[in-house]
CSV table of C-alpha atoms in Angstrom, one decimal:
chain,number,residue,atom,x,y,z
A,1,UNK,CA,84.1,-83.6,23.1
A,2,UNK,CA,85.5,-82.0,19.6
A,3,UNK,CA,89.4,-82.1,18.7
A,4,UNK,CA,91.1,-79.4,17.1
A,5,UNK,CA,94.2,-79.5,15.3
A,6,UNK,CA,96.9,-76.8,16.1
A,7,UNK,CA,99.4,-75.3,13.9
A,8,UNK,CA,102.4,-77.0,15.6
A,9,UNK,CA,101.0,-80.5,14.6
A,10,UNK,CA,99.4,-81.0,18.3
A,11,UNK,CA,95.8,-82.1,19.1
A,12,UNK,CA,93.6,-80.1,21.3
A,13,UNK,CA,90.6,-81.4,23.1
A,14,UNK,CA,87.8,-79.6,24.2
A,15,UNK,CA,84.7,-80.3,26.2
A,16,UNK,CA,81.8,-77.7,27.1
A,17,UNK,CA,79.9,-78.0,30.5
A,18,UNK,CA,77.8,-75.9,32.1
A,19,UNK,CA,78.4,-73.7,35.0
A,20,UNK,CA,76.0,-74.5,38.6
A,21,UNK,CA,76.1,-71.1,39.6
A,22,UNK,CA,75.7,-69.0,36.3
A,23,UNK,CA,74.0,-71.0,33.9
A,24,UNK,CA,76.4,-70.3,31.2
A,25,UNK,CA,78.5,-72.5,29.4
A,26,UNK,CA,82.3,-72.5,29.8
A,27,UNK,CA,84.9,-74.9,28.1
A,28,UNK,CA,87.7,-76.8,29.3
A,29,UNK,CA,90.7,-78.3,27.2
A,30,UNK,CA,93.9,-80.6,27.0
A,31,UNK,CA,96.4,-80.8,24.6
A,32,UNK,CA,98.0,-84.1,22.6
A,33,UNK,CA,100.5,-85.0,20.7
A,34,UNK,CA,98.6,-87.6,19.2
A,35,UNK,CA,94.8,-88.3,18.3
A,36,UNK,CA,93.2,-91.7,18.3
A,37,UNK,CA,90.8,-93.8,19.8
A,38,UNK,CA,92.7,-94.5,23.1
A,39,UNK,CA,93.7,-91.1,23.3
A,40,UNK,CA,90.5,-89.6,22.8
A,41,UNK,CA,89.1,-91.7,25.8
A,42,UNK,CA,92.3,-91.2,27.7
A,43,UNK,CA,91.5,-87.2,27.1
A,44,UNK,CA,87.8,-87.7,27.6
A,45,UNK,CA,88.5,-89.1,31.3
A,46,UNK,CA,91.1,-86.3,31.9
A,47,UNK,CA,88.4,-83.6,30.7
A,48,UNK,CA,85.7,-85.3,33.2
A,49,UNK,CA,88.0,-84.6,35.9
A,50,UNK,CA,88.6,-81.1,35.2
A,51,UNK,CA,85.4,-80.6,34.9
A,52,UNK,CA,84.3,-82.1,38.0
A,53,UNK,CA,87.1,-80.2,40.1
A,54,UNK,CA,85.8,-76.6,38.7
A,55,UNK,CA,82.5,-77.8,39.5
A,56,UNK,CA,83.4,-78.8,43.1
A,57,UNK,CA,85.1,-75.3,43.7
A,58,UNK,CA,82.2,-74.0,42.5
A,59,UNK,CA,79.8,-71.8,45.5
A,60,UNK,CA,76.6,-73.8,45.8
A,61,UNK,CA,73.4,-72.4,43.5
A,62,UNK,CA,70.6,-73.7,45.4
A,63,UNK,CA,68.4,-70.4,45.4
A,64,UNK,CA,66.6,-71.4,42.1
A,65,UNK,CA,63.7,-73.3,42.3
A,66,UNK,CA,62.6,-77.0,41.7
A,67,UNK,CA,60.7,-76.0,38.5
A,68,UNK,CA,63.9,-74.4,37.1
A,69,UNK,CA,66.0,-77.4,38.1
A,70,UNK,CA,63.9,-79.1,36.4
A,71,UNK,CA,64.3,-77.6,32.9
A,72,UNK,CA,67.8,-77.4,33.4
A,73,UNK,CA,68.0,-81.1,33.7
A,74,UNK,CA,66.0,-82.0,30.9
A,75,UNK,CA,68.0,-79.6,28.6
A,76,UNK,CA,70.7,-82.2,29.2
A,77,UNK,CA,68.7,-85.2,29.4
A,78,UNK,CA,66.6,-84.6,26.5
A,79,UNK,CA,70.2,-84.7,24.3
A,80,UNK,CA,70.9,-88.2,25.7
A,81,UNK,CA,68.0,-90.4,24.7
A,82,UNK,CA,65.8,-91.2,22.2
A,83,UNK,CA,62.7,-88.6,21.5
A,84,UNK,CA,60.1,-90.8,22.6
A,85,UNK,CA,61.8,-91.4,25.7
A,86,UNK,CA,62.2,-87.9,26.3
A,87,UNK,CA,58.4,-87.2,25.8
A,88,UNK,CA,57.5,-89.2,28.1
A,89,UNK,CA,60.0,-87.3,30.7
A,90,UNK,CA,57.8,-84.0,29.6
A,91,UNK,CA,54.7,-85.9,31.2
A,92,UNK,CA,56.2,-86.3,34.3
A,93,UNK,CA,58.0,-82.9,34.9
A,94,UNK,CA,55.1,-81.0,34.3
A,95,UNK,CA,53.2,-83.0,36.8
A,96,UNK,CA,55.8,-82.2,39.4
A,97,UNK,CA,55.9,-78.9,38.7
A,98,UNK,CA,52.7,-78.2,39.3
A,99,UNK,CA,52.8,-80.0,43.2
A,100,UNK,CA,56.8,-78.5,43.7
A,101,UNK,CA,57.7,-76.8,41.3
A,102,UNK,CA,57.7,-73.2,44.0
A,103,UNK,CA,60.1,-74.8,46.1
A,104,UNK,CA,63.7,-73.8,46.1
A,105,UNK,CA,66.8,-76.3,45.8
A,106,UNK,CA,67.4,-75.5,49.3
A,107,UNK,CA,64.3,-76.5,51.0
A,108,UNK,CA,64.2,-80.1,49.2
A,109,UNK,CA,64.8,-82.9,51.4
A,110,UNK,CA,63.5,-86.7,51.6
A,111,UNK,CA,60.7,-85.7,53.8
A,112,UNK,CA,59.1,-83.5,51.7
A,113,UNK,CA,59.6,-85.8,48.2
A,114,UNK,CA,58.6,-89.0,49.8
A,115,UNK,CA,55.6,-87.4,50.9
A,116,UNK,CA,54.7,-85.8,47.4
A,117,UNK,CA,54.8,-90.1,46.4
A,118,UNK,CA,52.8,-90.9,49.1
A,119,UNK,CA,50.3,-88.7,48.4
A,120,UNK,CA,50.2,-89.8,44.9
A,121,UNK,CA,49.6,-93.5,46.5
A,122,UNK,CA,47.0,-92.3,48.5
A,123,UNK,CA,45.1,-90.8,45.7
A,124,UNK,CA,45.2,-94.5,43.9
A,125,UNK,CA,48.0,-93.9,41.0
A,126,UNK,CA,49.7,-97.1,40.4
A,127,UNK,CA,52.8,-98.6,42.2
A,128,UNK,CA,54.4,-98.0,38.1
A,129,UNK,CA,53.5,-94.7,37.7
A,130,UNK,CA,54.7,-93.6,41.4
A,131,UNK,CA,57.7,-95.4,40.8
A,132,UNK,CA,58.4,-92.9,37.8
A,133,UNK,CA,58.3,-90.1,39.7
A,134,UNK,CA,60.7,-91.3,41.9
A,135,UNK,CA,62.7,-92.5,39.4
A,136,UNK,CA,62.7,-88.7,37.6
A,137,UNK,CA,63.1,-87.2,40.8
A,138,UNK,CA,66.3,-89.5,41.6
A,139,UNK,CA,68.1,-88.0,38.1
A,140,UNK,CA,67.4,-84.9,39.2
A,141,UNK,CA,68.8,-84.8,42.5
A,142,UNK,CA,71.5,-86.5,41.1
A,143,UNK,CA,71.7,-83.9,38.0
A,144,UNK,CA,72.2,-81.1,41.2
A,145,UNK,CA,74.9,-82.8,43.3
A,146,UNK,CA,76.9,-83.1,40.0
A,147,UNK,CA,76.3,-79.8,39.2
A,148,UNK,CA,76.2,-77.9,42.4
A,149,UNK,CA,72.8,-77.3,42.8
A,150,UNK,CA,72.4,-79.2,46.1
A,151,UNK,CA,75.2,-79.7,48.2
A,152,UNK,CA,73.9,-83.2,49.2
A,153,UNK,CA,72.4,-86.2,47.6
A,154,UNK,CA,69.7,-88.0,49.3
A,155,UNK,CA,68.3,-89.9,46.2
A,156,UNK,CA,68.9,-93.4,48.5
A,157,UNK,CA,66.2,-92.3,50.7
A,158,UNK,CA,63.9,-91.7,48.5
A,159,UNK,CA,60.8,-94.6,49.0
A,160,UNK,CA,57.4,-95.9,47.0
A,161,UNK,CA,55.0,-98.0,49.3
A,162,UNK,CA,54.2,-101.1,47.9
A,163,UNK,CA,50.2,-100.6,47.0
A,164,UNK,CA,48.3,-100.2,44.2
A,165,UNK,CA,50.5,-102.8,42.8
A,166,UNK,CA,49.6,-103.8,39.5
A,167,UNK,CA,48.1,-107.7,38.6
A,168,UNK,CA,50.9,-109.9,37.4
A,169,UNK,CA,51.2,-110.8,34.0
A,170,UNK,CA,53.7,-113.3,33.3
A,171,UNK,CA,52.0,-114.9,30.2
A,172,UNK,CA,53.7,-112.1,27.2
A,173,UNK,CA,53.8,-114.8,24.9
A,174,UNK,CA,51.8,-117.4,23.4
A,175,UNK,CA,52.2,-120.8,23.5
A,176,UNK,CA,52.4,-122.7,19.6
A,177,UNK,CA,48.5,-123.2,19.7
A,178,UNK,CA,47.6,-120.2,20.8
A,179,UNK,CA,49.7,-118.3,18.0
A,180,UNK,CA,48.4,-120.4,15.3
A,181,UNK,CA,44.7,-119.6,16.6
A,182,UNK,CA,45.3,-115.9,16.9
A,183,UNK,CA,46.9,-115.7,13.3
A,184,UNK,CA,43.5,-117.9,12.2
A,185,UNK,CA,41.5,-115.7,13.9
A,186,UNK,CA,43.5,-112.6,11.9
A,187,UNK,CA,43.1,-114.4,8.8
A,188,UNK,CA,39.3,-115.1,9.3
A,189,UNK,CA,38.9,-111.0,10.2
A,190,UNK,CA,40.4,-109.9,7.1
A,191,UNK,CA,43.4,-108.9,8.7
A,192,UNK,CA,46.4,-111.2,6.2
A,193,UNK,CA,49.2,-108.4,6.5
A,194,UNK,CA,48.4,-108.1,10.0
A,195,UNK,CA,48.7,-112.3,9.9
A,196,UNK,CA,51.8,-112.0,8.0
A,197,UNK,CA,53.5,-109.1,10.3
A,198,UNK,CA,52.8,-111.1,13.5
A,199,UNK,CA,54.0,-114.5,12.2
A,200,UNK,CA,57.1,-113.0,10.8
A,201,UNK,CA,57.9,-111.2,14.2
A,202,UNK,CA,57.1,-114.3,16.4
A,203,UNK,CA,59.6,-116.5,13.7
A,204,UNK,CA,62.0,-114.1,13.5
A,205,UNK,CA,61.9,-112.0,17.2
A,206,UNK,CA,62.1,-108.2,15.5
A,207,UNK,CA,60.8,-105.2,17.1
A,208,UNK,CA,57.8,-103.9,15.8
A,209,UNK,CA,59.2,-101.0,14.4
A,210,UNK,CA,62.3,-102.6,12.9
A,211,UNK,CA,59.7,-104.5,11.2
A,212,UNK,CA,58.0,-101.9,9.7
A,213,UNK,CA,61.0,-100.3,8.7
A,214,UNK,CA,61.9,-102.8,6.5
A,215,UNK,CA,61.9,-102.5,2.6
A,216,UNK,CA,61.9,-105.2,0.7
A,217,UNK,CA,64.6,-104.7,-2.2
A,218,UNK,CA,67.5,-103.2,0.1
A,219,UNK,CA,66.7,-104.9,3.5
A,220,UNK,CA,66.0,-108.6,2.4
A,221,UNK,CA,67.9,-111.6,0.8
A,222,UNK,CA,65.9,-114.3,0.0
A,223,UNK,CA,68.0,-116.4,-1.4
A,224,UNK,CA,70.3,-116.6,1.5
A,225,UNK,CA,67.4,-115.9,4.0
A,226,UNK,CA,68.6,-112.6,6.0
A,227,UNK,CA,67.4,-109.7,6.7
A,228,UNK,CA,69.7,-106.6,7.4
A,229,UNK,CA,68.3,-104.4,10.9
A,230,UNK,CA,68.8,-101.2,10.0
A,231,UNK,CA,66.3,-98.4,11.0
A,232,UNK,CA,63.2,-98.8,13.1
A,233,UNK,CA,59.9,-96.5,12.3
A,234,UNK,CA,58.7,-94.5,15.1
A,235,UNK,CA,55.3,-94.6,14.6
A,236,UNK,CA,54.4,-91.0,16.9
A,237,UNK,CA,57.2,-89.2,15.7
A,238,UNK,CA,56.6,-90.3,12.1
A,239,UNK,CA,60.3,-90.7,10.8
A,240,UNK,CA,62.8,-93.6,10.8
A,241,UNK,CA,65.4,-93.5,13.0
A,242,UNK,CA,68.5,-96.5,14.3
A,243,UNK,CA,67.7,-99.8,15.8
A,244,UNK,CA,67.1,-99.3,19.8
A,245,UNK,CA,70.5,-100.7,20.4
A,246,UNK,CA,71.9,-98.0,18.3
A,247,UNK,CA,73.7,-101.0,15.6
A,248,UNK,CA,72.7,-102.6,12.9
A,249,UNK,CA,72.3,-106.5,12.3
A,250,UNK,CA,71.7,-109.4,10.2
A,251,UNK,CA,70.2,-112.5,11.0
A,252,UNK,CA,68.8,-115.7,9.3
A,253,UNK,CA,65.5,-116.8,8.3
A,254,UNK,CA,63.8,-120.0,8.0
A,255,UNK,CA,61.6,-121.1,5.1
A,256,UNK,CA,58.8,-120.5,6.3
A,257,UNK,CA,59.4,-116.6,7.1
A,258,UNK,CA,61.1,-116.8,3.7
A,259,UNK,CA,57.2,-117.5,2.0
A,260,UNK,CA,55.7,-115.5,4.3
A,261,UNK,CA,57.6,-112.5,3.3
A,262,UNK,CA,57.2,-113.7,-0.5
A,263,UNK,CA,53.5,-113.3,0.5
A,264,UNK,CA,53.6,-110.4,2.0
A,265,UNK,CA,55.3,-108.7,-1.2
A,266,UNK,CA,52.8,-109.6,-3.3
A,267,UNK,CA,50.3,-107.8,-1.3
A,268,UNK,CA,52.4,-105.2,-1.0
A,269,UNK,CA,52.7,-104.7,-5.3
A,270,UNK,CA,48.9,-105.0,-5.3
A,271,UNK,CA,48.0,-102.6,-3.2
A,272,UNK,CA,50.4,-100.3,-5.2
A,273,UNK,CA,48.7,-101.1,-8.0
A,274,UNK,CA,45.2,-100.6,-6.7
A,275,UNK,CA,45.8,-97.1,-4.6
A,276,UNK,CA,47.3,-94.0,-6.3
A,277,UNK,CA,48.7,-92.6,-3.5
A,278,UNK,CA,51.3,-95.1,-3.2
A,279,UNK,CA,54.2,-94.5,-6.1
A,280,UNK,CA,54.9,-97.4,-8.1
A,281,UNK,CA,58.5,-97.2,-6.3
A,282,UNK,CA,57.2,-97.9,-3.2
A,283,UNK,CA,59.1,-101.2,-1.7
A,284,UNK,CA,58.0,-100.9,1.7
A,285,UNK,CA,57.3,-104.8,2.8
A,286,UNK,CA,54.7,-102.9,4.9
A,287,UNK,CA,52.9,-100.1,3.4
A,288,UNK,CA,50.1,-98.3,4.6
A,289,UNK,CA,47.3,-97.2,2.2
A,290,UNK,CA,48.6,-93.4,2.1
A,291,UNK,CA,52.3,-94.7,0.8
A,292,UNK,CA,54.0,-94.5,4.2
A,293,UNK,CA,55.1,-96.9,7.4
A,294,UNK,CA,52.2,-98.9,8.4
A,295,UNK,CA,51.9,-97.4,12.1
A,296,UNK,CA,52.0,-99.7,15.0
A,297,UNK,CA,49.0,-98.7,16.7
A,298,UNK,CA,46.8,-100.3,13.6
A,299,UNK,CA,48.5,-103.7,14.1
A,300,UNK,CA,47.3,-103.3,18.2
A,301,UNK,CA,43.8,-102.0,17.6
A,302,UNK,CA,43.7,-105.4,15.1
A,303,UNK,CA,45.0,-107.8,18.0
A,304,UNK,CA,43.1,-106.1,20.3
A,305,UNK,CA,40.2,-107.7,18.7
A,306,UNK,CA,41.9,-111.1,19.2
A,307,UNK,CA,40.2,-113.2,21.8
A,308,UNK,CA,43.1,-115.7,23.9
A,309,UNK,CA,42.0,-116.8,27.3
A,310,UNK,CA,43.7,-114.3,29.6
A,311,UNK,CA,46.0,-112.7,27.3
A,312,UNK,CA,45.2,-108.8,25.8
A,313,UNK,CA,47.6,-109.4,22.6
A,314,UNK,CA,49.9,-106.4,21.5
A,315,UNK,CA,53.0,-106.8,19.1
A,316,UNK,CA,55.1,-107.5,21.6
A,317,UNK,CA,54.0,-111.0,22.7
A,318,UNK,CA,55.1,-112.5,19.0
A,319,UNK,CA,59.1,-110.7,19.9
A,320,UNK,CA,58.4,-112.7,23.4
A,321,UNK,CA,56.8,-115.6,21.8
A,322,UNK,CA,60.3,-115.9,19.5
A,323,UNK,CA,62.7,-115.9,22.2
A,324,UNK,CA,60.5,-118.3,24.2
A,325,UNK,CA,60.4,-120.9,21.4
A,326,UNK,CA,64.1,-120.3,21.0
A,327,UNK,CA,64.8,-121.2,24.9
A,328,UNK,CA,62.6,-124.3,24.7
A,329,UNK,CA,65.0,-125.4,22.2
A,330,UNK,CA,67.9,-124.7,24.4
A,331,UNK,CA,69.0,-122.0,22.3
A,332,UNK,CA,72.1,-120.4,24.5
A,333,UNK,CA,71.0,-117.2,25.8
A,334,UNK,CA,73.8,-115.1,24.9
A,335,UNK,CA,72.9,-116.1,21.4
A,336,UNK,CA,69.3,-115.2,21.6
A,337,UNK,CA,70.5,-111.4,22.7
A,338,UNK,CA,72.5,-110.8,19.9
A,339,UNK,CA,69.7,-112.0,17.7
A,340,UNK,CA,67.1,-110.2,19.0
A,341,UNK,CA,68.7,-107.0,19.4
A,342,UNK,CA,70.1,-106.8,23.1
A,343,UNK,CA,73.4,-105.1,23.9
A,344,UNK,CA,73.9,-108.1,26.6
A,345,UNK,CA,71.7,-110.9,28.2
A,346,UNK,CA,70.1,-108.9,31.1
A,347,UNK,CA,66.9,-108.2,29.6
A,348,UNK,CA,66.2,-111.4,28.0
A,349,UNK,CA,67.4,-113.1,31.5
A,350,UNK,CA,64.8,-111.0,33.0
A,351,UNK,CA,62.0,-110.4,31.2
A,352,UNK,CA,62.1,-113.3,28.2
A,353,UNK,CA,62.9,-116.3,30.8
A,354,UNK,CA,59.8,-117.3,32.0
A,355,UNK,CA,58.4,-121.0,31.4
A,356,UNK,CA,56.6,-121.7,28.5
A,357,UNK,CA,53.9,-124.7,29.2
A,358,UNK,CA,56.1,-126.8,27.0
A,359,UNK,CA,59.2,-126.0,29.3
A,360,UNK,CA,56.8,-127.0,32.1
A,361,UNK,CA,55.4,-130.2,31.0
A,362,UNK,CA,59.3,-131.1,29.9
A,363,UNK,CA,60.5,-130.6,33.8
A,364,UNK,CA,57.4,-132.4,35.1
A,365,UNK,CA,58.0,-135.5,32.2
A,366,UNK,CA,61.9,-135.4,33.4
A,367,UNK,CA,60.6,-136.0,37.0
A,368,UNK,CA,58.6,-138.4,36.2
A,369,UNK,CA,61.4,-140.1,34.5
A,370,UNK,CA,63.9,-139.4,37.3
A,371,UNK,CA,65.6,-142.9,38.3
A,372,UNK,CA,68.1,-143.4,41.0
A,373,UNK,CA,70.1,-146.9,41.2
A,374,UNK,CA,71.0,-148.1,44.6
């Protein structure tokens, strides 16, 4: 939505959608005498409607085919997330096309979707990737009802049989003497930043790529121990870009993070000493040898070298790790979102709350404590 301001002192809002039948874009548009932030939601909602009422009069274009519905989505979708995300969408599409993409809007129907998934089942893809293909096949159906591509919406029927399931791995995180053995092991490879960047991550519960974003001089306070969240480095798409959540943050840092970093800087300053490709400007608290973001992938072919009974370390475990240490210390959960990023506690209810063997050796010591008096 944009706002324009007429010559008799009026606001007018505008919003562009595009048109089921034609393809073209057309505009609709509402005027105010007013323009702030209540207004501008109260004319978004307005604008929705109108939308979706010339959309609904709109004759029903279902005479293109799936491989056109396709792009047309992801010209849409592509705007509303992050590029990585979106490349991965590119995967999927073009796999779809090539089984459906001849069909037309008009012959699609649960039948013939659920049996493109079961014949991906049958040919041994996993449950996860399966599920993806339903999943992108349920936004588009839903992307052509909206827009009046299909006339009906059968995305609830839509099924992936339960096979090729993958192994359960509920052990994303490392217990405190399994983290200080993998950081020895590190150390003993040769790999100290790589030491330093996974202790700081599991003490501190940042993304990998906020991480590596950091610099130093502007992102840092160690006298009062924070850290400002900023940025985060895509390592594929080589360029910094927001934090996931799309807002920026502080949080505290114990001592120990506090030498850690201290360590890491001076590593930093002599490797811009000792390579000429890095500028003597360079404040990156994680540089690569070339000057730039270290990259991610580095850091996972180093753990993957990392031997822990039954655990295949990648960065991630040490962001885990953190919020696991923080719930054995009864840390409140809402709390441990906002520190570690999360927009709410859903995720870290979901994926972060599994029992440390500390947590389980404290319920089976407060059972064997348990005392009734009769």
């Amino acid at each position: 939505m944009w706002v324009q301001e007429l010559p008799n002192g009026k606001y007018k809002f505008n919003e562009r959608y595009k048109d089921p039948v034609t393809g073209s874009y057309r505009y609709v548009s509402v005027t105010n005498i007013r323009n702030n932030r209540n207004v501008a939601k109260s004319m978004q909602r307005i604008l929705d409607e109108k939308i979706q009422k010339k959309i609904a009069s709109a004759p029903y274009n279902d005479d293109i085919t799936l491989s056109e519905l396709l792009d047309r989505w992801y010209e849409v979708y592509e705007s509303t997330v992050r590029p990585s995300t979106a490349r991965g969408q590119r995967t999927r599409i073009k796999h779809i096309k090539s089984e459906l993409g001849h069909y037309k809007t008009s012959q699609l129907n649960a039948t013939l979707l659920n049996q493109f998934l079961l014949s991906l089942t049958r040919q041994g893809q996993s449950y996860t990737n399966v599920s993806f293909r339903k999943q992108t096949l349920s936004m588009v159906l839903k992307f052509a009802k909206k827009y009046g591509y299909l006339k009906d919406d059968f995305t609830h029927l839509l099924s992936v049989e339960k096979v090729n399931l993958p192994a359960k791995n509920e052990l994303k995180y490392l217990e405190a003497h399994e983290l200080a053995d993998a950081l020895s092991q590190l150390e003993a490879m040769g790999y100290q930043e790589i030491a330093n960047l996974c202790k700081i991550q599991a003490l501190t519960g940042m993304r990998i790529g906020e991480l590596l974003a950091l610099d130093y001089r502007q992102h840092i306070d160690l006298d009062n121990r924070t850290i400002d969240i900023v940025a985060t480095w895509d390592s594929t798409l080589q360029r910094l870009g927001p934090p996931k959540t799309g807002d920026a943050r502080t949080i505290n840092i114990n001592q120990d993070v506090a030498e850690t970093i201290k360590r890491q800087i001076a590593l930093t300053q002599r490797k811009v000493i000792s390579h000429r490709r890095i500028t003597s400007d360079n404040t990156l608290l994680f540089v690569s040898n070339r000057g730039t973001h270290k990259d991610y992938r580095q850091v996972n072919a180093a753990l993957a070298k990392v031997k822990i009974d039954g655990k295949h370390i990648t960065t991630h475990y040490f962001r885990h790790t953190f919020v696991t240490i923080m719930l054995e210390n009864n840390v409140p959960i809402k709390q441990i979102s906002q520190h570690v990023g999360h927009t709410d506690t859903a995720m870290v209810e979901k994926v972060y709350s599994h029992f440390s063997q500390k947590m389980a050796d404290n319920l089976r010591s407060s059972i064997d404590q348990l005392q009734y008096a009769f």
